[in-house]
PDB file of C-alpha atoms in Angstrom:
ATOM      1  CA  MET A  13     -21.467  69.997  -4.739  1.00 55.00           C
ATOM      2  CA  THR A  14     -20.702  66.502  -3.504  1.00 65.00           C
ATOM      3  CA  THR A  15     -17.961  64.195  -4.756  1.00 64.00           C
ATOM      4  CA  PRO A  16     -18.683  60.483  -5.270  1.00 65.00           C
ATOM      5  CA  MET A  17     -17.136  58.221  -2.635  1.00 60.00           C
ATOM      6  CA  ALA A  18     -14.967  55.280  -3.521  1.00 59.00           C
ATOM      7  CA  PHE A  19     -17.084  52.997  -1.244  1.00 58.00           C
ATOM      8  CA  PRO A  20     -20.603  54.336  -1.215  1.00 63.00           C
ATOM      9  CA  ASP A  21     -21.877  51.663   1.185  1.00 73.00           C
ATOM     10  CA  LEU A  22     -20.245  50.829   4.512  1.00 72.00           C
ATOM     11  CA  ALA A  23     -20.994  47.074   4.076  1.00 72.00           C
ATOM     12  CA  THR A  24     -18.885  46.825   0.936  1.00 75.00           C
ATOM     13  CA  SER A  25     -15.791  47.882   2.857  1.00 75.00           C
ATOM     14  CA  VAL A  26     -16.373  46.222   6.252  1.00 84.00           C
ATOM     15  CA  VAL A  27     -17.626  42.750   5.207  1.00 85.00           C
ATOM     16  CA  PRO A  28     -14.461  41.674   3.316  1.00 86.00           C
ATOM     17  CA  PHE A  29     -12.297  42.896   6.216  1.00 89.00           C
ATOM     18  CA  VAL A  30     -14.351  40.958   8.780  1.00 92.00           C
ATOM     19  CA  ALA A  31     -14.338  37.812   6.576  1.00 93.00           C
ATOM     20  CA  GLY A  32     -10.547  38.006   6.225  1.00 94.00           C
ATOM     21  CA  LEU A  33     -10.197  38.484   9.972  1.00 96.00           C
ATOM     22  CA  VAL A  34     -12.379  35.412  10.660  1.00 97.00           C
ATOM     23  CA  ILE A  35     -10.329  33.301   8.223  1.00 98.00           C
ATOM     24  CA  ALA A  36      -7.047  34.471   9.787  1.00 98.00           C
ATOM     25  CA  LEU A  37      -8.316  33.660  13.295  1.00 98.00           C
ATOM     26  CA  ALA A  38      -9.464  30.208  12.144  1.00 98.00           C
ATOM     27  CA  LEU A  39      -6.012  29.479  10.704  1.00 98.00           C
ATOM     28  CA  ILE A  40      -4.299  30.638  13.914  1.00 98.00           C
ATOM     29  CA  TRP A  41      -6.655  28.428  15.967  1.00 98.00           C
ATOM     30  CA  ALA A  42      -5.912  25.399  13.707  1.00 98.00           C
ATOM     31  CA  VAL A  43      -2.135  25.851  14.102  1.00 98.00           C
ATOM     32  CA  TRP A  44      -2.523  26.231  17.874  1.00 97.00           C
ATOM     33  CA  MET A  45      -4.585  23.011  18.066  1.00 97.00           C
ATOM     34  CA  GLY A  46      -1.999  21.182  15.949  1.00 96.00           C
ATOM     35  CA  ILE A  47       0.772  22.246  18.307  1.00 96.00           C
ATOM     36  CA  ARG A  48      -1.267  21.012  21.298  1.00 95.00           C
ATOM     37  CA  PHE A  49      -1.844  17.606  19.663  1.00 94.00           C
ATOM     38  CA  ARG A  50       1.855  17.243  18.768  1.00 93.00           C
ATOM     39  CA  ARG A  51       2.864  17.922  22.373  1.00 93.00           C
ATOM     40  CA  ARG A  52       0.643  15.023  23.565  1.00 94.00           C
ATOM     41  CA  GLU A  53       2.281  12.500  21.209  1.00 93.00           C
ATOM     42  CA  PRO A  54       5.004  10.258  22.594  1.00 90.00           C
ATOM     43  CA  GLY A  55       8.585  11.112  21.719  1.00 88.00           C
ATOM     44  CA  PRO A  56      10.842   9.075  19.431  1.00 88.00           C
ATOM     45  CA  PRO A  57      11.865   5.639  20.744  1.00 88.00           C
ATOM     46  CA  ASP A  58      15.151   5.153  22.573  1.00 91.00           C
ATOM     47  CA  PRO A  59      17.934   3.211  20.842  1.00 89.00           C
ATOM     48  CA  ALA A  60      17.368   0.399  23.369  1.00 89.00           C
ATOM     49  CA  ASP A  61      13.761   0.052  22.155  1.00 89.00           C
ATOM     50  CA  GLN A  62      14.796  -0.515  18.527  1.00 89.00           C
ATOM     51  CA  PRO A  63      14.469  -4.032  17.074  1.00 87.00           C
ATOM     52  CA  LYS A  64      17.535  -6.270  17.293  1.00 88.00           C
ATOM     53  CA  LEU A  65      18.883  -8.998  15.014  1.00 88.00           C
ATOM     54  CA  PRO A  66      18.265 -12.550  16.228  1.00 87.00           C
ATOM     55  CA  ARG A  67      21.210 -14.358  17.823  1.00 89.00           C
ATOM     56  CA  THR A  68      21.482 -16.615  14.780  1.00 89.00           C
ATOM     57  CA  GLY A  69      22.079 -13.612  12.525  1.00 87.00           C
ATOM     58  CA  ALA A  70      20.100 -12.147   9.678  1.00 86.00           C
ATOM     59  CA  VAL A  71      17.283 -14.195   8.181  1.00 83.00           C
ATOM     60  CA  HIS A  72      17.703 -14.768   4.449  1.00 84.00           C
ATOM     61  CA  GLU A  73      15.136 -15.772   1.887  1.00 85.00           C
ATOM     62  CA  VAL A  74      14.752 -19.402   0.910  1.00 81.00           C
ATOM     63  CA  ARG A  75      14.214 -20.245  -2.729  1.00 82.00           C
ATOM     64  CA  GLU A  76      12.848 -23.606  -3.690  1.00 83.00           C
ATOM     65  CA  MET A  77      11.047 -25.062  -6.672  1.00 83.00           C
ATOM     66  CA  ARG A  78       7.473 -26.167  -5.993  1.00 80.00           C
ATOM     67  CA  GLU A  79       5.287 -28.641  -7.886  1.00 78.00           C
ATOM     68  CA  PRO A  80       1.862 -27.258  -8.710  1.00 74.00           C
ATOM     69  CA  ASP A  81      -1.277 -28.951  -7.464  1.00 72.00           C
ATOM     70  CA  GLU A  82      -3.319 -30.144 -10.419  1.00 72.00           C
ATOM     71  CA  VAL A  83      -6.833 -28.795 -10.865  1.00 73.00           C
ATOM     72  CA  PRO A  84      -9.341 -31.627 -10.514  1.00 74.00           C
ATOM     73  CA  HIS A  85     -11.690 -32.319 -13.436  1.00 77.00           C
ATOM     74  CA  THR A  86     -15.436 -32.865 -13.154  1.00 80.00           C
ATOM     75  CA  GLU A  87     -17.343 -35.608 -14.937  1.00 84.00           C
ATOM     76  CA  ASP A  88     -19.662 -33.216 -16.770  1.00 87.00           C
ATOM     77  CA  GLY A  89     -16.925 -30.698 -17.672  1.00 81.00           C
ATOM     78  CA  SER A  90     -18.417 -27.847 -15.640  1.00 84.00           C
ATOM     79  CA  ARG A  91     -16.331 -25.245 -13.922  1.00 82.00           C
ATOM     80  CA  LEU A  92     -15.250 -25.690 -10.324  1.00 80.00           C
ATOM     81  CA  THR A  93     -15.856 -22.998  -7.764  1.00 79.00           C
ATOM     82  CA  PRO A  94     -13.083 -22.035  -5.312  1.00 75.00           C
ATOM     83  CA  HIS A  95     -14.573 -23.998  -2.422  1.00 76.00           C
ATOM     84  CA  GLU A  96     -14.527 -27.176  -4.540  1.00 75.00           C
ATOM     85  CA  LEU A  97     -10.764 -26.954  -5.187  1.00 72.00           C
ATOM     86  CA  ASN A  98      -8.157 -28.712  -3.078  1.00 67.00           C
ATOM     87  CA  GLY A  99      -7.118 -26.499  -0.196  1.00 64.00           C
ATOM     88  CA  HIS A 100     -10.397 -24.566  -0.583  1.00 56.00           C
ATOM     89  CA  GLY A 101      -9.078 -22.348  -3.343  1.00 49.00           C
ATOM     90  CA  SER A 102      -5.734 -21.470  -1.836  1.00 56.00           C
ATOM     91  CA  ALA A 103      -2.636 -22.421  -3.766  1.00 61.00           C
ATOM     92  CA  THR A 104      -1.224 -25.690  -2.473  1.00 62.00           C
ATOM     93  CA  SER A 105       1.974 -27.248  -3.719  1.00 70.00           C
ATOM     94  CA  ARG A 106       4.699 -29.713  -2.786  1.00 78.00           C
ATOM     95  CA  ARG A 107       8.463 -29.322  -2.759  1.00 81.00           C
ATOM     96  CA  SER A 108       9.844 -30.511  -6.090  1.00 83.00           C
ATOM     97  CA  LYS A 109      12.485 -33.242  -6.240  1.00 86.00           C
ATOM     98  CA  ASP A 110      14.371 -31.282  -8.905  1.00 85.00           C
ATOM     99  CA  GLN A 111      15.492 -27.985  -7.356  1.00 84.00           C
ATOM    100  CA  ARG A 112      17.159 -26.579 -10.480  1.00 82.00           C
ATOM    101  CA  PRO A 113      15.318 -23.466 -11.727  1.00 78.00           C
ATOM    102  CA  ARG A 114      13.539 -23.842 -15.032  1.00 73.00           C
ATOM    103  CA  ARG A 115      15.039 -21.906 -17.933  1.00 71.00           C
ATOM    104  CA  TRP A 116      13.593 -20.978 -21.271  1.00 67.00           C
ATOM    105  CA  GLY A 117      14.170 -23.570 -23.937  1.00 65.00           C
ATOM    106  CA  ARG A 118      16.340 -22.747 -26.893  1.00 64.00           C
ATOM    107  CA  GLY A 119      14.257 -21.237 -29.693  1.00 61.00           C
ATOM    108  CA  GLY A 120      11.522 -20.086 -27.304  1.00 59.00           C
ATOM    109  CA  SER A 121      10.199 -16.576 -27.659  1.00 56.00           C
ATOM    110  CA  GLY A 122      10.671 -15.651 -24.003  1.00 56.00           C
ATOM    111  CA  ALA A 123       7.459 -13.679 -23.714  1.00 60.00           C
ATOM    112  CA  PHE A 124       4.245 -13.154 -25.590  1.00 61.00           C
ATOM    113  CA  GLY A 125       4.608 -10.517 -28.256  1.00 59.00           C
ATOM    114  CA  SER A 126       8.384 -10.253 -28.034  1.00 58.00           C
ATOM    115  CA  GLY A 127       8.734 -10.614 -31.792  1.00 58.00           C
ATOM    116  CA  GLY A 128      10.611 -13.891 -31.802  1.00 57.00           C
ATOM    117  CA  PRO A 129       9.573 -16.868 -33.923  1.00 59.00           C
ATOM    118  CA  GLY A 130       8.660 -18.926 -30.865  1.00 55.00           C
ATOM    119  CA  SER A 131       8.940 -22.669 -30.621  1.00 56.00           C
ATOM    120  CA  THR A 132       8.609 -24.209 -34.079  1.00 54.00           C
TER     121      THR A 132
END
């Protein structure tokens, strides 16, 4: 009388073990290669190599009001393509004489859809 085996075929027990072993070896190889690549990288920069402030001190932003460049009109009312615009499509403007920032007028809504009555 024979008793049934838990793994009747040798392949059903060896193949998963070999596949797991191959995956484990591939992961070990990947970590080893990563360590080798990290060793070849240059170290962190010295404090002397860090950027320095200019002698004049920190550079601050400059705010100024600009006048927009008007879009030219065509005789036949057709649309202009970017290469036909002044400055070849890039935004050009001049420094405005009035440097006070524009504020919303009293009674203005402030933004589209804000729920206010708007300018009446």
